[in-house]
Coordinates of C-alpha atoms in Angstrom, one line a residue:
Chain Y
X1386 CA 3.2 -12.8 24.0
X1387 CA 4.4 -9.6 25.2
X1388 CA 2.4 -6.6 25.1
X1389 CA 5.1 -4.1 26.0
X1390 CA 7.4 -3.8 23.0
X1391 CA 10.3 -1.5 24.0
X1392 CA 10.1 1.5 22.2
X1393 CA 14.1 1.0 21.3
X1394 CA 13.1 -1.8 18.6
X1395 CA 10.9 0.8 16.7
X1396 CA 14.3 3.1 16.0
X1397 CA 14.9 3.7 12.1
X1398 CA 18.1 5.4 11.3
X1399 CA 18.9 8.4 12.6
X1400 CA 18.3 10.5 8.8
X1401 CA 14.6 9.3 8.9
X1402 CA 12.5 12.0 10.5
X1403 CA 10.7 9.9 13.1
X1404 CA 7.6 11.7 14.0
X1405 CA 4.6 10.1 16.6
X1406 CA 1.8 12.6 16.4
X1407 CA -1.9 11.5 17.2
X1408 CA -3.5 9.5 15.2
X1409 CA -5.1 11.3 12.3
X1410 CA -8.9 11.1 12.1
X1411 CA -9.8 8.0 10.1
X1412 CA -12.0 8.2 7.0
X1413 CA -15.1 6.0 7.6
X1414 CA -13.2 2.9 6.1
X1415 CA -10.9 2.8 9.1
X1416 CA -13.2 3.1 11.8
X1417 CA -13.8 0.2 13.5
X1418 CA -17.8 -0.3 14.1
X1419 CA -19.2 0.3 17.5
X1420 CA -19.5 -2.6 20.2
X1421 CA -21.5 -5.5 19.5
X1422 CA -21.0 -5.2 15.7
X1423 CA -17.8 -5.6 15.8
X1424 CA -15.9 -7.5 12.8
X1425 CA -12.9 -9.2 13.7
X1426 CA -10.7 -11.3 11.3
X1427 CA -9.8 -14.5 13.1
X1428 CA -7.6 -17.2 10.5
X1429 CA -9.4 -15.7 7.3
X1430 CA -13.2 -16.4 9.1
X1431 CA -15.0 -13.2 10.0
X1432 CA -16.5 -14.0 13.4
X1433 CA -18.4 -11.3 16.0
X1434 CA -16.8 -10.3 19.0
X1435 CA -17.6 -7.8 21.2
X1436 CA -14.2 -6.1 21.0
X1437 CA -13.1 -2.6 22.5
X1438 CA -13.6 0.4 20.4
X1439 CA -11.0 2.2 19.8
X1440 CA -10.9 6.0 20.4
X1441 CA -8.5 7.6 17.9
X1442 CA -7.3 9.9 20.7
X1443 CA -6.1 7.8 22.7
X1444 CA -3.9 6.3 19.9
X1445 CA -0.3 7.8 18.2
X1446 CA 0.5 6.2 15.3
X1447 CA 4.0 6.3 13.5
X1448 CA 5.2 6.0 9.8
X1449 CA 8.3 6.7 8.8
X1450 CA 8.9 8.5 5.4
X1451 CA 12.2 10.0 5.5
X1452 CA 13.3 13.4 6.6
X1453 CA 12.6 15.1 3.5
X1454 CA 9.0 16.5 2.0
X1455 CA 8.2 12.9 1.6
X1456 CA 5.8 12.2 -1.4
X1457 CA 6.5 11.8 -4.8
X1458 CA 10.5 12.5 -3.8
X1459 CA 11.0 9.5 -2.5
X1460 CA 10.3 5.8 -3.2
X1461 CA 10.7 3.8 0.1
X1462 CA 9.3 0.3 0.3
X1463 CA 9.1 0.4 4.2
X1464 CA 5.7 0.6 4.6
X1465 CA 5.6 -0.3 8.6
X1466 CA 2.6 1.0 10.6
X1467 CA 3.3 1.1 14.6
X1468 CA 0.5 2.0 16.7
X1469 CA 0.1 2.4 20.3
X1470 CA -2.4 3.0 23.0
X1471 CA -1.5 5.9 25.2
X1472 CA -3.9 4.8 28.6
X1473 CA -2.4 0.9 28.6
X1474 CA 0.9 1.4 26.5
X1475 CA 0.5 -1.6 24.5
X1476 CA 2.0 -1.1 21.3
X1477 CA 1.4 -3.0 17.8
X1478 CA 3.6 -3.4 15.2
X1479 CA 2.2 -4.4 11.5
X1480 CA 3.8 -4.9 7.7
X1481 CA 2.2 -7.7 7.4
X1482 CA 0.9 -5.9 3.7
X1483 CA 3.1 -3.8 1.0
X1484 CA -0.1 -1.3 1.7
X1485 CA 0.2 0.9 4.2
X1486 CA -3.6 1.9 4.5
X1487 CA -4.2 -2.3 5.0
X1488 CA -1.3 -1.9 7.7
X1489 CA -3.0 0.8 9.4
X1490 CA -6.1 -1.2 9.1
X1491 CA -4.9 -4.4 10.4
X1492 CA -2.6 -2.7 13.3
X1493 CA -5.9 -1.5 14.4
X1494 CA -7.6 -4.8 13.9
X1495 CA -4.6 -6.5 16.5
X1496 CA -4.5 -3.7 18.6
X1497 CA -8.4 -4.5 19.4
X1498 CA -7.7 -7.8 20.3
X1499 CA -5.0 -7.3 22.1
X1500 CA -7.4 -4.5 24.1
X1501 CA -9.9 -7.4 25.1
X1502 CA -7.1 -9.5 26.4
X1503 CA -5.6 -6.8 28.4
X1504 CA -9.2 -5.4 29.8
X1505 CA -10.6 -8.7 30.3
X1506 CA -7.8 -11.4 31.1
X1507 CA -9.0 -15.2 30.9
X1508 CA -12.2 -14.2 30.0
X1509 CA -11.3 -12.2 26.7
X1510 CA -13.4 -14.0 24.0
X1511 CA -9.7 -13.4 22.1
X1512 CA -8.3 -16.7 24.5
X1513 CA -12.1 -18.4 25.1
X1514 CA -11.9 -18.9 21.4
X1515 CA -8.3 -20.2 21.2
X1516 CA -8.9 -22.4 23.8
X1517 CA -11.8 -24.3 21.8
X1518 CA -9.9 -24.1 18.7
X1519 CA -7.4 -26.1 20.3
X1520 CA -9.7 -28.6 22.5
X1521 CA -11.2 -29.2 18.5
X1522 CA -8.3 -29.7 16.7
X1523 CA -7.4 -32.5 19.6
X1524 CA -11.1 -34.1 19.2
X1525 CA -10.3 -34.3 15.7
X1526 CA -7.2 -35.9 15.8
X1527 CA -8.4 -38.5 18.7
X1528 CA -10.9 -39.2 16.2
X1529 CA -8.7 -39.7 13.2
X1530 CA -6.5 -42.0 15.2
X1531 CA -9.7 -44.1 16.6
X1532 CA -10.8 -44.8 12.8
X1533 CA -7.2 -45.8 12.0
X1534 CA -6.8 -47.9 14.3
X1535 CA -10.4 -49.5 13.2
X1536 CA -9.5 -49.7 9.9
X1537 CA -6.0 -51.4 10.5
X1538 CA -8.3 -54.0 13.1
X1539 CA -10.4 -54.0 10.4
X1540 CA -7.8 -55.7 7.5
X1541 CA -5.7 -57.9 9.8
X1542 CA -9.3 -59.8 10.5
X1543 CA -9.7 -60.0 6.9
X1544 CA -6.2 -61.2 6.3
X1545 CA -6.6 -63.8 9.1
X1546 CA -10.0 -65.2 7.6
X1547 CA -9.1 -65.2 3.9
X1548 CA -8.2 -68.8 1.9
X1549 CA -4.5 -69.4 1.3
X1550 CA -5.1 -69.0 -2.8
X1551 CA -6.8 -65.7 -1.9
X1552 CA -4.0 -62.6 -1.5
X1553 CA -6.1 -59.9 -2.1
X1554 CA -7.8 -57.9 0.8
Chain G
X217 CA 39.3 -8.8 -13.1
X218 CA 42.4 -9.0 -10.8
X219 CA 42.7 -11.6 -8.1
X220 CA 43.1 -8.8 -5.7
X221 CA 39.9 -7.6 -5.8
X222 CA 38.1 -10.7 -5.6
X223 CA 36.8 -11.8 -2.3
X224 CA 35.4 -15.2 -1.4
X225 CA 32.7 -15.8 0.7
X226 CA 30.7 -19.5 1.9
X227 CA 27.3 -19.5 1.3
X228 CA 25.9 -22.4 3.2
X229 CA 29.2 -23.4 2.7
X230 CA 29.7 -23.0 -0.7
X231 CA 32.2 -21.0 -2.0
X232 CA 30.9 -18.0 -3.8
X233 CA 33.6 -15.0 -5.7
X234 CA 32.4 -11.9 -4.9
X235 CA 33.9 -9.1 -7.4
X236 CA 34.2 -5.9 -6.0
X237 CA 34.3 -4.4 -9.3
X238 CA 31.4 -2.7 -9.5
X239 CA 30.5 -4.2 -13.3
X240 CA 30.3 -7.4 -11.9
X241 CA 27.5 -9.0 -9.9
X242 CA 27.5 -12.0 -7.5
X243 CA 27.9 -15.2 -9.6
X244 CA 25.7 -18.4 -8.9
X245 CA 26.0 -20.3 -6.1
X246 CA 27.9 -23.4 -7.0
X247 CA 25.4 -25.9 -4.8
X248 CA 21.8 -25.6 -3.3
X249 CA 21.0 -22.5 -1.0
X250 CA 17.6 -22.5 0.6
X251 CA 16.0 -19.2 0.6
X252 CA 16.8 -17.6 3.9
X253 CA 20.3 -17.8 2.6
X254 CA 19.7 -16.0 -0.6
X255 CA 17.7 -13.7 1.1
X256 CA 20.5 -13.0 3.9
X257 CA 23.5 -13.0 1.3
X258 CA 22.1 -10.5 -1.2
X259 CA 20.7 -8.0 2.4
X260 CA 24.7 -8.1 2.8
X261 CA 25.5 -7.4 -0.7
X262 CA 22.9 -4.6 -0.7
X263 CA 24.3 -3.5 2.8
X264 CA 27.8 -3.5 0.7
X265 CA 27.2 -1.7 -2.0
X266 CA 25.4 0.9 -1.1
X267 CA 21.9 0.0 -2.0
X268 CA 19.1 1.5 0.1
X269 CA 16.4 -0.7 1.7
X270 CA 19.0 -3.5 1.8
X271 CA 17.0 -5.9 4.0
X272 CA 13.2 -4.9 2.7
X273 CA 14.6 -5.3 -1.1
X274 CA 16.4 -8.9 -0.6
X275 CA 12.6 -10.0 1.6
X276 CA 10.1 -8.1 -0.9
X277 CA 12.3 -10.2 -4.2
X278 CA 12.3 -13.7 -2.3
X279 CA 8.4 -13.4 -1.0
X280 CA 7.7 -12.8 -4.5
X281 CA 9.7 -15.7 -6.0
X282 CA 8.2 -17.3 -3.3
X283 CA 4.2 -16.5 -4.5
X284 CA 3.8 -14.3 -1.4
X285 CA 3.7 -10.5 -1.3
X286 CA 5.5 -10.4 2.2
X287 CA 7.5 -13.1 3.9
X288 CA 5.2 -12.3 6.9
X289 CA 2.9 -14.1 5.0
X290 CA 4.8 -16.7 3.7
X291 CA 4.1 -20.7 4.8
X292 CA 6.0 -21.0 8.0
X293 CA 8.9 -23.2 7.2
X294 CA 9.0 -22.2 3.5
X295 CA 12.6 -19.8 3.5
X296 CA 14.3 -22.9 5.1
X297 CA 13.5 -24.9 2.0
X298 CA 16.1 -25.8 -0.6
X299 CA 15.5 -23.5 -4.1
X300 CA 15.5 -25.1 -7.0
X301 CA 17.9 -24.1 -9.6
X302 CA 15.8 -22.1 -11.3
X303 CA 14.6 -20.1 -8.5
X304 CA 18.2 -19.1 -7.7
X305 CA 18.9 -18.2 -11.0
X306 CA 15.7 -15.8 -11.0
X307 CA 16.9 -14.8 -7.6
X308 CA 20.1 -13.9 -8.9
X309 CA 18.9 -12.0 -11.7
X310 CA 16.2 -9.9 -10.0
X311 CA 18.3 -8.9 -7.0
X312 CA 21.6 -8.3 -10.0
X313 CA 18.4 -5.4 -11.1
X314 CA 18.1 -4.2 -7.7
X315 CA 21.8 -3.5 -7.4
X316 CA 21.8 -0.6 -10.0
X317 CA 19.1 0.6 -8.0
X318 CA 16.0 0.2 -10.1
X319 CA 12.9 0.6 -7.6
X320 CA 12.4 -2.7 -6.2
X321 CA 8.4 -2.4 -7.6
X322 CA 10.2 -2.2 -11.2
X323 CA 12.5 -5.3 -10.3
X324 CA 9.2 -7.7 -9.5
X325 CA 7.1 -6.1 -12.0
X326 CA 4.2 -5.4 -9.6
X327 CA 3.1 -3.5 -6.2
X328 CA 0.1 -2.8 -3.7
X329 CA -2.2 0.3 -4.0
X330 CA -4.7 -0.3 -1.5
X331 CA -6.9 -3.5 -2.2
X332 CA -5.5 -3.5 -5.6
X333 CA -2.3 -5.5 -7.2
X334 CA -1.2 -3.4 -9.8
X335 CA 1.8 -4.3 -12.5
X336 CA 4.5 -1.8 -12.2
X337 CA 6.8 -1.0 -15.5
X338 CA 9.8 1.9 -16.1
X339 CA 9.3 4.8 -16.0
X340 CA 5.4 4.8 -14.8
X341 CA 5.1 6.6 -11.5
X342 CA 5.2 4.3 -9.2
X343 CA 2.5 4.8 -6.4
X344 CA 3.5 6.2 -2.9
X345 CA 1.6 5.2 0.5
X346 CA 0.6 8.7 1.0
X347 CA -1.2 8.6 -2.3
X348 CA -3.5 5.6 -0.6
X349 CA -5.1 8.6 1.5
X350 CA -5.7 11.0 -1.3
X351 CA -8.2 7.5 -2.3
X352 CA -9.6 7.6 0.6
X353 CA -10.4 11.3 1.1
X354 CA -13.0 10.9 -2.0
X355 CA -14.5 8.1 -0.8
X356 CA -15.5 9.6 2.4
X357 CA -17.4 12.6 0.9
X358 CA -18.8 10.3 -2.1
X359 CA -20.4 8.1 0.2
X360 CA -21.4 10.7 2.5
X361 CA -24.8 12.4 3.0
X362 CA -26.0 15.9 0.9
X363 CA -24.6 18.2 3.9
X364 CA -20.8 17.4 2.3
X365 CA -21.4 19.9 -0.8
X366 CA -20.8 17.1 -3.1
X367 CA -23.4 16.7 -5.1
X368 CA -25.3 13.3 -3.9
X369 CA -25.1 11.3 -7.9
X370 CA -26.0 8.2 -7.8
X371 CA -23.7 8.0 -10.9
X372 CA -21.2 9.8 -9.7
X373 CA -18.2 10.2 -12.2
X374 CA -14.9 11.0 -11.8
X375 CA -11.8 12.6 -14.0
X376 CA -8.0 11.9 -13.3
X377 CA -5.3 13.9 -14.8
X378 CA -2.5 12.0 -14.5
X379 CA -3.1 8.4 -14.0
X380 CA 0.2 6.5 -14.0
X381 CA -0.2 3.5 -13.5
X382 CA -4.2 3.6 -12.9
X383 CA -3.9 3.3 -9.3
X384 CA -6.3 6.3 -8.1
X385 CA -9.2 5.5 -10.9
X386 CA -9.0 2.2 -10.7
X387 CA -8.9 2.2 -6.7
X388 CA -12.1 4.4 -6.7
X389 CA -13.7 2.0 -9.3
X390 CA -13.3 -1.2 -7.1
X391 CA -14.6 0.6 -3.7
X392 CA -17.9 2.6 -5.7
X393 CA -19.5 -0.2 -8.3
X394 CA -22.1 3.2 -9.1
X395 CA -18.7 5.1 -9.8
X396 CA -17.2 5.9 -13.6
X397 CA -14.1 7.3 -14.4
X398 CA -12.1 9.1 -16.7
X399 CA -8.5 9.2 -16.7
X400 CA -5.9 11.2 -18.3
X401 CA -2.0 11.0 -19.0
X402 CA 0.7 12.9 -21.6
X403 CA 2.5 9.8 -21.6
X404 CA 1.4 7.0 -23.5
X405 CA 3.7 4.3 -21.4
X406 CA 1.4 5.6 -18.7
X407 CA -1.9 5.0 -21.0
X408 CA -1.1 1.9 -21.9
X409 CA -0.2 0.4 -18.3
X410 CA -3.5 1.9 -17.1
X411 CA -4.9 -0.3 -19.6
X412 CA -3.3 -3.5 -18.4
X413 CA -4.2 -2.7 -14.9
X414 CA -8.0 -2.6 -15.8
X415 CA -9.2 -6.0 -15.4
X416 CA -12.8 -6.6 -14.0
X417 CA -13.0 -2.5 -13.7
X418 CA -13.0 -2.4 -17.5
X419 CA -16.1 -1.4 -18.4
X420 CA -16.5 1.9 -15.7
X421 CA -12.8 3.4 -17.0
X422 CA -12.5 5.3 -20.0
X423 CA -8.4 6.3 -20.6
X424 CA -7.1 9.4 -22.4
X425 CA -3.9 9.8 -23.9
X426 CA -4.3 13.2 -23.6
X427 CA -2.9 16.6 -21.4
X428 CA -5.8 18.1 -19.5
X429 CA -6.4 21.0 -22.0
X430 CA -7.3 19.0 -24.3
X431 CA -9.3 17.0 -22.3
X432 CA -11.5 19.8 -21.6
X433 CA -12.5 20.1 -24.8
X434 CA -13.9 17.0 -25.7
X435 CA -15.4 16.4 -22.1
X436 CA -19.0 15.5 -22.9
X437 CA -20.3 16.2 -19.2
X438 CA -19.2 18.0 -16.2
X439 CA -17.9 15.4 -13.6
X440 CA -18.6 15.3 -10.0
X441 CA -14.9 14.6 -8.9
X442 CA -11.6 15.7 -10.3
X443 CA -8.4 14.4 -8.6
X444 CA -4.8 14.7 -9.3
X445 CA -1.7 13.5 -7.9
X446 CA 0.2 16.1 -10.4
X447 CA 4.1 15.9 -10.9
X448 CA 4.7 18.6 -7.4
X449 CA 8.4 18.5 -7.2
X450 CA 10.3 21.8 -7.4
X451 CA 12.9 21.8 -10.9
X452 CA 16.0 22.6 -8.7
X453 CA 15.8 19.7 -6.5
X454 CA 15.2 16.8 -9.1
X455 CA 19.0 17.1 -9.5
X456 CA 19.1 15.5 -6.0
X457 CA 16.3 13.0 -5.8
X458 CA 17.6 9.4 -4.8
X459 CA 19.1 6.8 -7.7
X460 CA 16.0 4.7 -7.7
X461 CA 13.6 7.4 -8.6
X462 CA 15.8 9.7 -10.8
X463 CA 17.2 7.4 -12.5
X464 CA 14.2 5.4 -13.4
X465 CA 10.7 7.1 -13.0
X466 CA 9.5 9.4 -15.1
X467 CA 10.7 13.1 -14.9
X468 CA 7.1 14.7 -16.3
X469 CA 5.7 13.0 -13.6
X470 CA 7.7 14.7 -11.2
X471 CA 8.6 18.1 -12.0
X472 CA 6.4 20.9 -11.7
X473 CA 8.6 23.9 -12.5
X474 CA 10.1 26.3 -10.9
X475 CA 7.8 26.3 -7.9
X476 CA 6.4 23.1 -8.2
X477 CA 2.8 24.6 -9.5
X478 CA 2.8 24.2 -12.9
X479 CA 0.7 21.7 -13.8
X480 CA -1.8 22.4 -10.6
X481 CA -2.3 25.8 -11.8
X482 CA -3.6 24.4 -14.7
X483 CA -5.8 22.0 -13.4
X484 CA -7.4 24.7 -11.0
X485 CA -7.5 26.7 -13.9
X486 CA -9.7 23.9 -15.7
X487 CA -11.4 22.5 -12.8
X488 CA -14.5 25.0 -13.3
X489 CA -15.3 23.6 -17.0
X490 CA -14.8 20.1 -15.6
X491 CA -16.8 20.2 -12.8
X492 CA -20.5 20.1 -12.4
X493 CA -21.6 22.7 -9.3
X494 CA -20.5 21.7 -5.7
X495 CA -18.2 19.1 -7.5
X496 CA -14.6 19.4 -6.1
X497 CA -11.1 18.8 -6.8
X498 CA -8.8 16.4 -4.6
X499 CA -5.1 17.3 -4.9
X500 CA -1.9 15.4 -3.9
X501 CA 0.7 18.1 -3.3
X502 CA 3.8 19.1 -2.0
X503 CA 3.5 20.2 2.1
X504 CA 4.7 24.3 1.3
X505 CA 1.5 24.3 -1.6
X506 CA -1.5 24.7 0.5
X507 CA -1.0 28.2 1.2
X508 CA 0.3 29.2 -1.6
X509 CA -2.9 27.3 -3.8
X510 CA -5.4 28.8 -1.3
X511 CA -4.4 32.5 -2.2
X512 CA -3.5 31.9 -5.8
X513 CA -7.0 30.6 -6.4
X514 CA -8.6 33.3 -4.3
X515 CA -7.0 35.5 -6.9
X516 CA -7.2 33.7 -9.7
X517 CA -9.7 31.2 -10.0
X518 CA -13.3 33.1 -8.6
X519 CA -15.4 29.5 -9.3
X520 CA -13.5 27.8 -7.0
X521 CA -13.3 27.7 -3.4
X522 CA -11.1 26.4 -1.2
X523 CA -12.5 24.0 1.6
X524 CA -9.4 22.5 3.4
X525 CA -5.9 21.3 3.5
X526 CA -5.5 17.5 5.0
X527 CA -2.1 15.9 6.3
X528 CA -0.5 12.6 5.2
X529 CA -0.1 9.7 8.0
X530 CA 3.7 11.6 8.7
X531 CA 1.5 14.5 9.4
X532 CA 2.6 17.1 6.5
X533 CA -0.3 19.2 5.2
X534 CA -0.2 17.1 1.7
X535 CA -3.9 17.4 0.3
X536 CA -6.0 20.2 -1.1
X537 CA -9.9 20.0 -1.6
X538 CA -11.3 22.6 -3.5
X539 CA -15.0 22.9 -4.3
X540 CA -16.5 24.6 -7.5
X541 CA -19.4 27.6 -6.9
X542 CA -20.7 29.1 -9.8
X543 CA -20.5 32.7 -9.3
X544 CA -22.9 35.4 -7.7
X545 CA -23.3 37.0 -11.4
X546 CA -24.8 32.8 -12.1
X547 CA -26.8 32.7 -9.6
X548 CA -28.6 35.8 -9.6
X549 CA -29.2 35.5 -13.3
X550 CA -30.5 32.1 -12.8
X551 CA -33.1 33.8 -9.8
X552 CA -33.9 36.8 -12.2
X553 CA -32.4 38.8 -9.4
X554 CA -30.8 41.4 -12.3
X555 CA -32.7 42.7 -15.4

């Protein structure tokens, strides 16, 4: 996954009126909580992680809304959010929403994870928690394949043992 | 329609005519298409004709055909499955909408605000991202501490003039469960959307068909909130606004005269009666207003004060709060300071 997205794939046409300014101050909402209470939304299942906070100055954020006053002139559906962190660079892309406050919300969200990796490399809960995900999903499907393969044992017995007049298992 | 101007294309190697003339729409693909390919043929077509958005409109109509908002969110796998007949033809027929460039929130019949799914219908304003912040703004100082000004209710209630579609009130409603709301709109298309928009929030919204004059009138209480986003556009450039809103929002929801104040003058006129003391206004407006409100109320309205001017996420100064003070003449009557 690479953390360095090239600036060039973030280019809208040249009439939008690109503009990266610091990110403005976030209504309580948006702030992520402090370390340690941390909230992070793994596969739908809120788990706690000790994530990076994020300092909003340290972060630009970019929408694009055309070059005009914006606002009620214009009706755009683009509703990408790209934030990125000045100190390390990395840069995160979301529309994964048609809500551009969720956007924000979830760019930040990504960006915080993608933080712990960079700060803490193997031993970022972000991977530690992949891993297991992974090592359970394999436990489960040995599993499922043992009691298959029991179950198949199982009915070949019973269809060697039953009478000839008898074809139901 | 002459043979010349036909032009054939394969789609997943099907032949499909393409009519230039402009009266004429793609036609149905002869045999099966899976959805990437209608998705990718009707970017083109957009890309062809002109239509803005060409790649968000065809992904934002398929994802919704496809029960998804985005196709970021869609089932991997799912665009490389067949459509059924059907789903072409609806495909067809939305994206045939798109091309005269109705507002692709128009063309599915729905859109995002925030947390909220709201249905969409011609010619309600439809709601813009910057609009999402406006929300926000109030519920920062409503769920903030005494020191804010706002008057700490623990039945706070709010007034919009203007509704639309319901998206501010109703987005207010489903983040405060102590909040109730009034909302206001001239138009009764506008009304009766808000109405359909309600669901769960039902019993907290109270709508007006009614202009904010009016309003005032029958207000039974002040309110500890008023908050607009007012029609702001200046009269001599709605001539040049693009197809999809000009030619199918609502122009009283746009225009605000000559110098884009009309109707905010008269809310700021209003806000006094409205508002219950320390309760403020939150306006969406256009970036050259904050100035120009700030002295024109210093003039004009002496109940009101003016607190601050906020920028959008593109960074234009695009919101006003303004917080009501009765006057010095009030409060020294109230102390008994003059006989």
């Amino acid at each position: 996954m690479s953390r360095l997205l090239p600036f060039i794939s973030c280019m809208y046409s040249v009439s939008s009126r690109v503009i990266w300014r610091a990110s403005p101050s976030l209504p309580p909402l948006l702030r992520p909580l402090p370390a340690g209470q941390t909230c992070v939304f793994a596969a739908g299942k809120k788990e706690l992680i000790d994530l990076p906070v994020l300092n909003e100055d340290e972060l630009e954020e970019q929408f694009v809304r055309g070059s005009g006053p914006g606002g009620q002139a214009t009706n755009k559906t683009s509703n990408c959010v790209v934030l990125k962190h000045i100190p390390t660079g990395i840069v995160v892309k979301c529309h994964q929403t048609r809500s551009v406050d969720i956007n924000r919300k979830r760019a930040r969200d990504i960006m915080r994870e993608k933080l712990d990796v960079a700060y803490k490399g193997e031993l970022s809960e972000i991977l530690v928690k992949k891993k297991e995900s992974v090592l359970r999903k394999q436990e489960k499907r040995r599993k499922a394949n043992e009691n298959l393969e029991r179950k198949k044992q199982f009915k070949e017995a019973l269809a060697a043992d039953s009478k000839p007049w008898n074809d139901t298992v | 329609m002459d043979l010349s101007s036909m032009r054939l294309w394969t789609l997943g190697g099907v032949w499909v005519s393409h009519a230039v003339h402009t009266c004429n729409a793609p036609v149905l693909p002869a045999g099966r298409i899976t959805a990437l390919q209608a998705m990718d043929f009707w970017k083109k077509h957009f890309e062809r004709t002109g239509v803005a958005e060409p790649d968000q409109s065809s992904q934002y109509i398929i994802a919704h055909l496809l029960g998804a908002k985005t196709i970021e969110s869609l089932e991997h796998g799912k665009l490389a499955e067949f459509l059924s007949h059907e789903k072409t033809e609806q495909m067809w027929k939305l994206c045939t909408k798109r091309l005269s460039r109705m507002p692709v929130q128009y063309v599915i019949g729905e859109w995002d605000f925030r947390d909220l799914t709201l249905k969409m219908r011609p010619p309600v304003f439809i709601p813009r991202p910057e609009t999402e912040e406006l929300v926000e703004l109030v519920l920062t100082d409503l769920e903030m501490k005494p020191e804010t000004g706002v008057s700490v209710d623990t039945h706070p209630t709010c007034l919009e003039v203007g509704c639309g579609s319901g998206a501010i009130s109703l987005s207010l409603l489903k983040s405060l469960p102590q909040l109730k709301a009034i909302a206001l709109d001239q138009s009764q298309d506008a009304v009766t959307l808000t109405a359909e928009n309600i669901m769960e929030l039902g019993d907290r919204l109270q709508i007006y068909h009614l202009d904010v004059l009016t309003a005032v009138v029958g207000l039974c209480s002040p309110v500890s909130v008023l908050v607009s986003n007012p029609p702001y556009l200046f009269s001599e450039d709605m001539a040049s606004l693009e197809a999809e809103v000009f030619r199918f929002e609502d122009h009283s929801a746009l225009d605000g005269g000559k110098d884009g104040l009309k109707v905010i003058k008269q809310i700021l006129t209003l806000a006094p009666r409205i508002l219950s003391n320390h309760g403020r206004v939150y306006l969406e407006v256009d970036p050259q207003h904050p100035l120009l409100i700030q002295r024109w109320v210093k003039e004009n309205v002496e109940e009101l004060r003016y607190i601050e001017t906020r920028r959008d996420i593109t960074g234009r100064p695009r919101f006003c709060i303004l917080q009501k003070e009765k006057s010095n003449q009030d409060r020294e009557l109230a102390f008994g300071l003059r006989n």
